[in-house]
């Protein structure tokens, strides 16, 4: 934690940078406190907490970026970063193809406090333990003798990010996040299967109180238990319907990363040159929205001090916009839309998603499935990644159900799928009116980890490659 | 941030540990570390940003009736160390008892591991890193004029110390540096890309030149990629894909996963889990190895461990906690929070990679991919990030939208070749391996 008022110290660092005639300087102080516990096989024998804070400084010198950071709380060390950052910028300037220019954005002075009902740090450990134990007990009741291992976790964090720049912005944003999770391993002979479920929001301990076991550990246990009698998934190309959790992975990995303007400008995105063009089926509209109250990926201001916004990326199949930082907005001649986020103090802001979703349509799940002869309903999305430049992505589904003659048939085990972004988006046939956005997680990009959420309706696609064993 | 030297790190660790013990816990250990990293990032053939970062932190584990309290903080002060010790003790007392916890690691002699620290790497300037990475932009451009290069170069030095209540006092200083290049080549709507890197602890082991050229040459090979028919085929894993495959296998050998009933390798110790052509050794003492160290995260002295001997699983990987819980020998693989392998070395076979591919009439070659098993089920289902079709012993065309799948225990038994030639990186031996009868799903 900072020894003095971080705002005053940031302003001293900013002023020192100006004294050294930088074109732009942005100082950020980030402090995070976290706590967590894990209950495993009946015992909450691991309890942890901690705090981390530091300052990162970004400067523009000769149109080139330099960055320096320190975990020290000493303002003297912070001021030393000015020298380092300016030196770094001079290194960057050695090999620049064009000067960095930043888009105009109004200077903002603001302080945003986190919104929550029950302060997590004020909740006694016993109460947290009782809640977590309830999840475990409910899971064990469902899985019964098939239970091999149970893990249940609780975590909360409080982060304060203060952004101060040479354009007069001085913004402090506080966020409080609380998450509970449950993971169960079931066993039948040598066969083991898993079920996992998460629930997390930007809120206090009320997240736990508002999450009954039926929505967390019971779901995980039912899945892990039923997967013991499921068959391996088939291999090959199939028509498919994605559960909202797979939709969330798909929209994040396949489209979202490609719509980050830094990827577009650096030649890494398949969406380069496609703004205004139809790139998806008409039923597909995609939005990244940083303003959803309480959602895991929301924020009032990004790490450049620009307000978080709702960004329509695709509207009825047409590519409408990208996500931008001050730098990418200037390069593309558009207004910045508050998408520059930094992981802690030791990283520079880069273009990131927030809460990314496909918007719902009119159909029911039954209608989506009704005309599929042989296909899969894929659910329980777990993870994914994308090779942006190729538009080749993969997502992992925790469970699947075969569709036969328009009806849900036998369950299949967890499996990964793969596709090419533009093919998948163009081959989308319909989306449901049912909608969920409940995929709180962390997204990795350039070594930085960022809180995001994703979701959408059920989405029917003409075909997807299923990496099954059968 | 002042630079008090390694003795001060040990002193901070001792203070934090003693403070936790004074607060009434049964056992405690504390580690203090600091690091400095320089980095230069490249985007679209130009330097995007250069950075200098400094870290310093203390983490304390305290144990009360076996229950663990853990506190970590970004502080390097004596006051911060004392507070960390007290906080960890409070948490330990709040945790429930764990009767499986015995005690912490006892003092022991540590092995000498050469080549962990290099003044030359520690003294590198950002300008030198910039020269490395920009020379790779140039070498990539010499291969293909319209190439798009991203990537970066970094150099870091880290000092780490650990003390526990039984008298363990250990400190280590280490360096590492890397250069990575991601090359994209576009021709109309077609795209070829490749990722290449080099990493080392010592400047003398690092070869920063020519990475860009190699990446560009590889990227050209991935233009005009195609799908194929879904089939059951031999799959040849190149050096980088085989590394991912073996590291995924090692994750399931964690004694924590085994003791908690979450591994497909439960009950398999002493049994044949792979073809007799597979022997794997974990060696944390390879001089200048990227995963080498004198001890693990608990402070237990490192040693060489045989993991798989001609297909037979020899041991699970243990931390101090899991070893004492089961009354087995500690293998020294704690990461102070988990269990992980270090330098995993496969024993080489008789045939070259070219011969192994040459024997495949109909199959695929995986250059890049993450064919990890689920550690509980052993099921593999993974995208081929980059790879080729093999027809009549030759790599014929690059693949897209293609996946590989199988059951890990079946795949290990069907592993019928490990190459005699390999890619060498510090602490890594990366051969080519072949697995018969893997499920290959693709978009055709």
mmCIF file of C-alpha atoms in Angstrom, chain B residues 81-419:
data_model
loop_
_atom_site.group_PDB
_atom_site.id
_atom_site.type_symbol
_atom_site.label_atom_id
_atom_site.label_comp_id
_atom_site.label_asym_id
_atom_site.label_seq_id
_atom_site.Cartn_x
_atom_site.Cartn_y
_atom_site.Cartn_z
ATOM 1 C CA UNK B 81 7.654 -8.868 7.188
ATOM 2 C CA UNK B 82 6.447 -8.820 10.797
ATOM 3 C CA UNK B 83 2.907 -7.994 9.720
ATOM 4 C CA UNK B 84 2.997 -10.797 7.119
ATOM 5 C CA UNK B 85 4.013 -13.263 9.818
ATOM 6 C CA UNK B 86 1.234 -12.139 12.155
ATOM 7 C CA UNK B 87 -1.412 -12.160 9.424
ATOM 8 C CA UNK B 88 -0.458 -15.657 8.285
ATOM 9 C CA UNK B 89 -0.652 -16.904 11.874
ATOM 10 C CA UNK B 90 -4.127 -15.394 12.326
ATOM 11 C CA UNK B 91 -5.320 -17.130 9.180
ATOM 12 C CA UNK B 92 -3.769 -20.457 10.224
ATOM 13 C CA UNK B 93 -5.604 -20.357 13.528
ATOM 14 C CA UNK B 94 -8.848 -19.661 11.680
ATOM 15 C CA UNK B 95 -8.312 -22.581 9.289
ATOM 16 C CA UNK B 96 -9.602 -26.021 10.184
ATOM 17 C CA UNK B 97 -7.139 -28.654 11.361
ATOM 18 C CA UNK B 98 -5.464 -30.920 8.836
ATOM 19 C CA UNK B 99 -4.289 -34.151 10.492
ATOM 20 C CA UNK B 100 -2.370 -35.052 7.332
ATOM 21 C CA UNK B 101 0.122 -32.239 7.867
ATOM 22 C CA UNK B 102 3.206 -33.511 9.705
ATOM 23 C CA UNK B 103 5.799 -30.764 9.691
ATOM 24 C CA UNK B 104 7.912 -28.671 7.320
ATOM 25 C CA UNK B 105 11.171 -29.525 5.556
ATOM 26 C CA UNK B 106 14.227 -30.094 7.765
ATOM 27 C CA UNK B 107 17.588 -28.465 7.042
ATOM 28 C CA UNK B 108 19.736 -30.369 4.551
ATOM 29 C CA UNK B 109 22.660 -29.841 2.222
ATOM 30 C CA UNK B 110 21.753 -28.381 -1.149
ATOM 31 C CA UNK B 111 23.232 -29.546 -4.424
ATOM 32 C CA UNK B 112 25.336 -27.285 -6.570
ATOM 33 C CA UNK B 113 23.508 -26.412 -9.752
ATOM 34 C CA UNK B 114 25.643 -24.495 -12.181
ATOM 35 C CA UNK B 115 24.487 -21.825 -14.544
ATOM 36 C CA UNK B 116 21.438 -20.412 -12.793
ATOM 37 C CA UNK B 117 22.700 -16.840 -12.739
ATOM 38 C CA UNK B 118 24.578 -14.848 -15.315
ATOM 39 C CA UNK B 119 25.926 -11.348 -14.738
ATOM 40 C CA UNK B 120 25.748 -10.739 -18.467
ATOM 41 C CA UNK B 121 21.999 -11.367 -18.565
ATOM 42 C CA UNK B 122 21.486 -9.380 -15.358
ATOM 43 C CA UNK B 123 23.409 -6.499 -16.869
ATOM 44 C CA UNK B 124 21.661 -6.418 -20.245
ATOM 45 C CA UNK B 125 20.253 -3.067 -21.307
ATOM 46 C CA UNK B 126 16.934 -2.476 -23.041
ATOM 47 C CA UNK B 127 18.906 -1.229 -26.043
ATOM 48 C CA UNK B 128 20.582 -4.626 -26.379
ATOM 49 C CA UNK B 129 17.199 -6.334 -26.188
ATOM 50 C CA UNK B 130 15.940 -3.934 -28.837
ATOM 51 C CA UNK B 131 18.852 -4.856 -31.100
ATOM 52 C CA UNK B 132 18.079 -8.556 -30.679
ATOM 53 C CA UNK B 133 14.437 -8.227 -31.563
ATOM 54 C CA UNK B 134 14.879 -5.747 -34.402
ATOM 55 C CA UNK B 135 17.534 -7.931 -36.019
ATOM 56 C CA UNK B 136 14.868 -10.640 -36.078
ATOM 57 C CA UNK B 137 12.411 -8.322 -37.799
ATOM 58 C CA UNK B 138 15.072 -7.776 -40.445
ATOM 59 C CA UNK B 139 15.897 -11.455 -40.819
ATOM 60 C CA UNK B 140 12.205 -12.294 -41.195
ATOM 61 C CA UNK B 141 11.875 -9.621 -43.880
ATOM 62 C CA UNK B 142 14.790 -11.113 -45.772
ATOM 63 C CA UNK B 143 12.753 -14.309 -46.087
ATOM 64 C CA UNK B 144 9.501 -12.594 -47.095
ATOM 65 C CA UNK B 145 9.246 -8.867 -47.771
ATOM 66 C CA UNK B 146 5.568 -8.576 -46.728
ATOM 67 C CA UNK B 147 5.976 -10.387 -43.433
ATOM 68 C CA UNK B 148 4.257 -9.007 -40.296
ATOM 69 C CA UNK B 149 6.341 -9.522 -37.172
ATOM 70 C CA UNK B 150 5.207 -9.314 -33.552
ATOM 71 C CA UNK B 151 7.000 -10.530 -30.448
ATOM 72 C CA UNK B 152 9.533 -9.311 -27.992
ATOM 73 C CA UNK B 153 12.664 -9.769 -25.953
ATOM 74 C CA UNK B 154 13.029 -9.796 -22.189
ATOM 75 C CA UNK B 155 15.712 -10.249 -19.564
ATOM 76 C CA UNK B 156 15.042 -10.780 -15.881
ATOM 77 C CA UNK B 157 16.966 -11.396 -12.705
ATOM 78 C CA UNK B 158 15.351 -12.731 -9.561
ATOM 79 C CA UNK B 159 16.529 -13.352 -6.026
ATOM 80 C CA UNK B 160 14.607 -15.580 -3.680
ATOM 81 C CA UNK B 161 15.098 -16.666 -0.077
ATOM 82 C CA UNK B 162 13.231 -19.072 2.205
ATOM 83 C CA UNK B 163 13.370 -19.702 5.930
ATOM 84 C CA UNK B 164 11.321 -22.036 8.103
ATOM 85 C CA UNK B 165 10.953 -22.735 11.818
ATOM 86 C CA UNK B 166 13.041 -25.932 11.600
ATOM 87 C CA UNK B 167 16.120 -24.022 10.533
ATOM 88 C CA UNK B 168 15.962 -24.158 6.742
ATOM 89 C CA UNK B 169 17.761 -21.148 5.295
ATOM 90 C CA UNK B 170 18.143 -21.140 1.537
ATOM 91 C CA UNK B 171 18.545 -18.490 -1.123
ATOM 92 C CA UNK B 172 18.922 -18.591 -4.874
ATOM 93 C CA UNK B 173 19.720 -16.040 -7.520
ATOM 94 C CA UNK B 174 18.688 -16.666 -11.110
ATOM 95 C CA UNK B 175 18.456 -15.003 -14.480
ATOM 96 C CA UNK B 176 16.576 -15.713 -17.669
ATOM 97 C CA UNK B 177 16.182 -14.101 -21.030
ATOM 98 C CA UNK B 178 14.094 -14.846 -24.091
ATOM 99 C CA UNK B 179 13.354 -13.697 -27.590
ATOM 100 C CA UNK B 180 10.072 -14.607 -29.269
ATOM 101 C CA UNK B 181 8.759 -13.900 -32.723
ATOM 102 C CA UNK B 182 5.293 -14.373 -34.196
ATOM 103 C CA UNK B 183 5.275 -14.062 -37.961
ATOM 104 C CA UNK B 184 2.207 -13.611 -40.158
ATOM 105 C CA UNK B 185 2.328 -13.760 -43.932
ATOM 106 C CA UNK B 186 -0.811 -12.825 -45.894
ATOM 107 C CA UNK B 187 -1.407 -13.566 -49.554
ATOM 108 C CA UNK B 188 -4.894 -12.325 -50.512
ATOM 109 C CA UNK B 189 -7.279 -14.230 -48.216
ATOM 110 C CA UNK B 190 -4.672 -16.834 -47.372
ATOM 111 C CA UNK B 191 -2.542 -16.647 -44.243
ATOM 112 C CA UNK B 192 0.487 -18.512 -42.978
ATOM 113 C CA UNK B 193 1.848 -17.923 -39.507
ATOM 114 C CA UNK B 194 4.341 -19.343 -37.052
ATOM 115 C CA UNK B 195 5.680 -18.739 -33.557
ATOM 116 C CA UNK B 196 9.374 -19.283 -32.759
ATOM 117 C CA UNK B 197 11.455 -18.514 -29.667
ATOM 118 C CA UNK B 198 14.690 -18.987 -27.801
ATOM 119 C CA UNK B 199 15.196 -18.793 -24.031
ATOM 120 C CA UNK B 200 18.125 -19.293 -21.670
ATOM 121 C CA UNK B 201 19.520 -18.477 -18.256
ATOM 122 C CA UNK B 202 22.982 -17.730 -19.635
ATOM 123 C CA UNK B 203 23.907 -15.351 -22.429
ATOM 124 C CA UNK B 204 26.181 -18.047 -23.850
ATOM 125 C CA UNK B 205 23.171 -20.378 -24.268
ATOM 126 C CA UNK B 206 21.015 -17.805 -26.013
ATOM 127 C CA UNK B 207 20.991 -17.584 -29.782
ATOM 128 C CA UNK B 208 18.870 -14.500 -30.448
ATOM 129 C CA UNK B 209 19.783 -14.246 -34.130
ATOM 130 C CA UNK B 210 17.846 -15.926 -36.904
ATOM 131 C CA UNK B 211 14.643 -16.617 -34.970
ATOM 132 C CA UNK B 212 12.713 -14.255 -37.225
ATOM 133 C CA UNK B 213 14.044 -15.926 -40.368
ATOM 134 C CA UNK B 214 13.153 -19.383 -39.063
ATOM 135 C CA UNK B 215 9.659 -18.236 -38.130
ATOM 136 C CA UNK B 216 9.141 -16.665 -41.549
ATOM 137 C CA UNK B 217 10.362 -19.793 -43.349
ATOM 138 C CA UNK B 218 7.950 -21.875 -41.291
ATOM 139 C CA UNK B 219 5.066 -19.418 -41.785
ATOM 140 C CA UNK B 220 5.408 -19.759 -45.571
ATOM 141 C CA UNK B 221 4.855 -23.508 -45.206
ATOM 142 C CA UNK B 222 1.440 -22.930 -43.631
ATOM 143 C CA UNK B 223 -0.058 -21.030 -46.573
ATOM 144 C CA UNK B 224 -2.864 -22.876 -48.407
ATOM 145 C CA UNK B 225 -3.852 -24.927 -45.377
ATOM 146 C CA UNK B 226 -6.693 -27.425 -45.825
ATOM 147 C CA UNK B 227 -8.960 -29.685 -43.872
ATOM 148 C CA UNK B 228 -8.976 -33.463 -44.270
ATOM 149 C CA UNK B 229 -11.321 -36.370 -43.701
ATOM 150 C CA UNK B 230 -11.980 -37.558 -40.166
ATOM 151 C CA UNK B 231 -10.060 -40.784 -39.560
ATOM 152 C CA UNK B 232 -8.082 -42.897 -37.099
ATOM 153 C CA UNK B 233 -4.428 -42.388 -38.006
ATOM 154 C CA UNK B 234 -0.816 -42.332 -36.806
ATOM 155 C CA UNK B 235 -0.011 -38.916 -35.331
ATOM 156 C CA UNK B 236 3.568 -37.651 -35.209
ATOM 157 C CA UNK B 237 4.158 -35.007 -32.539
ATOM 158 C CA UNK B 238 7.010 -32.650 -33.378
ATOM 159 C CA UNK B 239 9.390 -31.399 -30.645
ATOM 160 C CA UNK B 240 7.140 -28.632 -29.292
ATOM 161 C CA UNK B 241 3.950 -30.707 -29.433
ATOM 162 C CA UNK B 242 5.665 -33.664 -27.731
ATOM 163 C CA UNK B 243 6.768 -31.351 -24.918
ATOM 164 C CA UNK B 244 3.151 -30.336 -24.316
ATOM 165 C CA UNK B 245 2.121 -34.009 -24.412
ATOM 166 C CA UNK B 246 4.707 -35.065 -21.814
ATOM 167 C CA UNK B 247 4.060 -32.088 -19.515
ATOM 168 C CA UNK B 248 0.355 -32.925 -19.629
ATOM 169 C CA UNK B 249 1.169 -36.486 -18.615
ATOM 170 C CA UNK B 250 3.360 -35.243 -15.756
ATOM 171 C CA UNK B 251 0.491 -33.140 -14.379
ATOM 172 C CA UNK B 252 -1.378 -36.379 -13.700
ATOM 173 C CA UNK B 253 1.619 -37.796 -11.795
ATOM 174 C CA UNK B 254 1.181 -35.128 -9.083
ATOM 175 C CA UNK B 255 0.762 -36.917 -5.752
ATOM 176 C CA UNK B 256 -1.753 -34.247 -4.747
ATOM 177 C CA UNK B 257 -3.971 -35.258 -7.682
ATOM 178 C CA UNK B 258 -3.448 -38.934 -6.845
ATOM 179 C CA UNK B 259 -4.099 -38.603 -3.098
ATOM 180 C CA UNK B 260 -7.193 -36.502 -3.758
ATOM 181 C CA UNK B 261 -8.553 -39.135 -6.143
ATOM 182 C CA UNK B 262 -8.408 -36.850 -9.174
ATOM 183 C CA UNK B 263 -5.869 -38.571 -11.446
ATOM 184 C CA UNK B 264 -6.225 -41.224 -14.101
ATOM 185 C CA UNK B 265 -2.844 -42.569 -12.879
ATOM 186 C CA UNK B 266 -4.168 -43.656 -9.465
ATOM 187 C CA UNK B 267 -2.985 -47.171 -8.715
ATOM 188 C CA UNK B 268 -0.670 -47.218 -11.701
ATOM 189 C CA UNK B 269 2.682 -46.853 -9.922
ATOM 190 C CA UNK B 270 4.836 -49.835 -10.723
ATOM 191 C CA UNK B 271 2.615 -50.697 -13.667
ATOM 192 C CA UNK B 272 3.178 -50.369 -17.371
ATOM 193 C CA UNK B 273 1.328 -47.235 -18.487
ATOM 194 C CA UNK B 274 3.174 -46.731 -21.771
ATOM 195 C CA UNK B 275 5.016 -48.652 -24.442
ATOM 196 C CA UNK B 276 8.475 -49.827 -23.415
ATOM 197 C CA UNK B 277 9.945 -47.222 -25.734
ATOM 198 C CA UNK B 278 9.089 -44.449 -23.304
ATOM 199 C CA UNK B 279 11.443 -43.458 -20.491
ATOM 200 C CA UNK B 280 11.053 -40.070 -18.796
ATOM 201 C CA UNK B 281 13.332 -38.508 -16.204
ATOM 202 C CA UNK B 282 12.758 -35.324 -14.223
ATOM 203 C CA UNK B 283 16.104 -33.617 -13.665
ATOM 204 C CA UNK B 284 16.078 -30.271 -11.842
ATOM 205 C CA UNK B 285 19.881 -30.144 -11.643
ATOM 206 C CA UNK B 286 20.761 -29.816 -15.323
ATOM 207 C CA UNK B 287 23.296 -26.988 -15.496
ATOM 208 C CA UNK B 288 21.656 -23.774 -16.771
ATOM 209 C CA UNK B 289 18.328 -25.574 -17.252
ATOM 210 C CA UNK B 290 15.368 -23.247 -17.505
ATOM 211 C CA UNK B 291 13.538 -25.213 -14.799
ATOM 212 C CA UNK B 292 16.643 -26.017 -12.758
ATOM 213 C CA UNK B 293 17.015 -24.943 -9.132
ATOM 214 C CA UNK B 294 18.809 -26.098 -6.005
ATOM 215 C CA UNK B 295 15.557 -26.836 -4.159
ATOM 216 C CA UNK B 296 11.816 -26.868 -4.576
ATOM 217 C CA UNK B 297 9.341 -24.322 -3.232
ATOM 218 C CA UNK B 298 9.322 -25.945 0.221
ATOM 219 C CA UNK B 299 13.121 -25.707 0.436
ATOM 220 C CA UNK B 300 13.617 -29.457 -0.133
ATOM 221 C CA UNK B 301 16.904 -30.239 -1.939
ATOM 222 C CA UNK B 302 16.463 -31.157 -5.575
ATOM 223 C CA UNK B 303 17.521 -34.465 -7.092
ATOM 224 C CA UNK B 304 17.072 -36.416 -10.290
ATOM 225 C CA UNK B 305 13.926 -38.553 -10.375
ATOM 226 C CA UNK B 306 13.050 -41.404 -12.728
ATOM 227 C CA UNK B 307 9.396 -40.942 -13.722
ATOM 228 C CA UNK B 308 8.773 -43.627 -16.332
ATOM 229 C CA UNK B 309 11.217 -46.450 -17.045
ATOM 230 C CA UNK B 310 10.549 -48.378 -20.274
ATOM 231 C CA UNK B 311 6.837 -47.706 -19.932
ATOM 232 C CA UNK B 312 6.571 -48.419 -16.185
ATOM 233 C CA UNK B 313 5.462 -45.559 -13.912
ATOM 234 C CA UNK B 314 8.160 -45.265 -11.233
ATOM 235 C CA UNK B 315 6.832 -42.610 -8.892
ATOM 236 C CA UNK B 316 4.379 -39.826 -8.323
ATOM 237 C CA UNK B 317 5.699 -36.287 -7.940
ATOM 238 C CA UNK B 318 5.681 -35.218 -4.302
ATOM 239 C CA UNK B 319 5.828 -32.096 -2.208
ATOM 240 C CA UNK B 320 6.804 -32.180 1.462
ATOM 241 C CA UNK B 321 3.093 -32.347 2.395
ATOM 242 C CA UNK B 322 2.083 -35.199 0.084
ATOM 243 C CA UNK B 323 5.230 -37.230 0.830
ATOM 244 C CA UNK B 324 4.758 -37.075 4.591
ATOM 245 C CA UNK B 325 1.020 -37.645 4.264
ATOM 246 C CA UNK B 326 1.630 -40.935 2.467
ATOM 247 C CA UNK B 327 4.898 -41.845 4.190
ATOM 248 C CA UNK B 328 6.730 -41.831 0.889
ATOM 249 C CA UNK B 329 9.978 -40.329 -0.256
ATOM 250 C CA UNK B 330 9.802 -36.634 -1.138
ATOM 251 C CA UNK B 331 10.742 -36.052 -4.774
ATOM 252 C CA UNK B 332 11.069 -32.272 -4.299
ATOM 253 C CA UNK B 333 8.459 -30.940 -6.717
ATOM 254 C CA UNK B 334 6.622 -28.405 -4.589
ATOM 255 C CA UNK B 335 5.870 -25.068 -6.186
ATOM 256 C CA UNK B 336 4.819 -23.759 -2.748
ATOM 257 C CA UNK B 337 1.165 -24.059 -3.564
ATOM 258 C CA UNK B 338 1.162 -26.937 -6.008
ATOM 259 C CA UNK B 339 3.246 -29.672 -7.568
ATOM 260 C CA UNK B 340 4.951 -29.435 -10.956
ATOM 261 C CA UNK B 341 7.681 -31.207 -12.917
ATOM 262 C CA UNK B 342 10.969 -29.445 -13.650
ATOM 263 C CA UNK B 343 13.143 -30.434 -16.644
ATOM 264 C CA UNK B 344 11.397 -33.498 -18.137
ATOM 265 C CA UNK B 345 13.838 -35.463 -20.269
ATOM 266 C CA UNK B 346 12.689 -38.300 -22.559
ATOM 267 C CA UNK B 347 15.222 -41.018 -23.398
ATOM 268 C CA UNK B 348 15.941 -40.915 -27.092
ATOM 269 C CA UNK B 349 15.149 -43.706 -29.541
ATOM 270 C CA UNK B 350 16.908 -45.167 -32.552
ATOM 271 C CA UNK B 351 15.236 -43.551 -35.541
ATOM 272 C CA UNK B 352 15.541 -39.997 -36.731
ATOM 273 C CA UNK B 353 12.463 -37.761 -36.963
ATOM 274 C CA UNK B 354 12.682 -38.019 -40.753
ATOM 275 C CA UNK B 355 12.670 -41.832 -40.546
ATOM 276 C CA UNK B 356 9.698 -41.785 -38.159
ATOM 277 C CA UNK B 357 7.709 -39.590 -40.551
ATOM 278 C CA UNK B 358 8.969 -41.594 -43.530
ATOM 279 C CA UNK B 359 7.386 -44.764 -42.177
ATOM 280 C CA UNK B 360 3.919 -43.174 -42.043
ATOM 281 C CA UNK B 361 1.868 -43.914 -45.119
ATOM 282 C CA UNK B 362 -1.186 -41.944 -44.017
ATOM 283 C CA UNK B 363 -1.193 -39.704 -40.947
ATOM 284 C CA UNK B 364 -0.636 -36.232 -39.607
ATOM 285 C CA UNK B 365 2.266 -34.256 -38.120
ATOM 286 C CA UNK B 366 1.552 -31.840 -35.249
ATOM 287 C CA UNK B 367 4.033 -28.965 -35.093
ATOM 288 C CA UNK B 368 2.225 -26.890 -32.479
ATOM 289 C CA UNK B 369 -0.626 -27.987 -30.259
ATOM 290 C CA UNK B 370 -1.663 -28.635 -26.683
ATOM 291 C CA UNK B 371 -2.529 -32.346 -26.546
ATOM 292 C CA UNK B 372 -2.908 -32.343 -22.747
ATOM 293 C CA UNK B 373 -5.063 -34.969 -21.073
ATOM 294 C CA UNK B 374 -7.726 -34.076 -18.550
ATOM 295 C CA UNK B 375 -5.868 -35.173 -15.413
ATOM 296 C CA UNK B 376 -8.952 -36.919 -13.987
ATOM 297 C CA UNK B 377 -10.275 -38.758 -17.035
ATOM 298 C CA UNK B 378 -7.109 -38.989 -19.140
ATOM 299 C CA UNK B 379 -9.086 -37.820 -22.125
ATOM 300 C CA UNK B 380 -7.261 -35.811 -24.803
ATOM 301 C CA UNK B 381 -9.222 -33.557 -27.169
ATOM 302 C CA UNK B 382 -7.087 -30.839 -28.709
ATOM 303 C CA UNK B 383 -6.779 -28.507 -31.678
ATOM 304 C CA UNK B 384 -3.831 -28.913 -34.040
ATOM 305 C CA UNK B 385 -2.560 -25.335 -33.825
ATOM 306 C CA UNK B 386 -0.141 -25.981 -36.690
ATOM 307 C CA UNK B 387 0.499 -29.237 -38.504
ATOM 308 C CA UNK B 388 0.698 -31.168 -41.734
ATOM 309 C CA UNK B 389 -0.873 -34.091 -43.496
ATOM 310 C CA UNK B 390 1.545 -37.007 -43.945
ATOM 311 C CA UNK B 391 1.076 -39.039 -47.132
ATOM 312 C CA UNK B 392 3.438 -41.784 -48.205
ATOM 313 C CA UNK B 393 6.076 -40.690 -45.745
ATOM 314 C CA UNK B 394 6.069 -37.029 -46.714
ATOM 315 C CA UNK B 395 4.563 -33.860 -45.285
ATOM 316 C CA UNK B 396 2.192 -32.902 -48.088
ATOM 317 C CA UNK B 397 -0.017 -29.993 -47.056
ATOM 318 C CA UNK B 398 -0.662 -27.826 -43.964
ATOM 319 C CA UNK B 399 -3.803 -28.488 -41.949
ATOM 320 C CA UNK B 400 -6.491 -26.215 -40.616
ATOM 321 C CA UNK B 401 -9.491 -26.838 -38.376
ATOM 322 C CA UNK B 402 -8.204 -30.270 -37.378
ATOM 323 C CA UNK B 403 -8.272 -31.921 -33.970
ATOM 324 C CA UNK B 404 -6.696 -34.953 -32.297
ATOM 325 C CA UNK B 405 -8.282 -37.052 -29.567
ATOM 326 C CA UNK B 406 -7.814 -40.208 -27.568
ATOM 327 C CA UNK B 407 -7.498 -41.754 -24.131
ATOM 328 C CA UNK B 408 -4.075 -40.950 -22.661
ATOM 329 C CA UNK B 409 -3.371 -44.493 -21.447
ATOM 330 C CA UNK B 410 -4.187 -45.835 -24.925
ATOM 331 C CA UNK B 411 -2.084 -43.156 -26.561
ATOM 332 C CA UNK B 412 0.894 -43.948 -24.298
ATOM 333 C CA UNK B 413 0.674 -47.664 -25.109
ATOM 334 C CA UNK B 414 0.431 -46.785 -28.805
ATOM 335 C CA UNK B 415 3.494 -44.535 -28.654
ATOM 336 C CA UNK B 416 5.794 -46.513 -30.938
ATOM 337 C CA UNK B 417 8.701 -44.181 -31.640
ATOM 338 C CA UNK B 418 10.828 -41.539 -29.961
ATOM 339 C CA UNK B 419 13.333 -39.908 -32.274
#
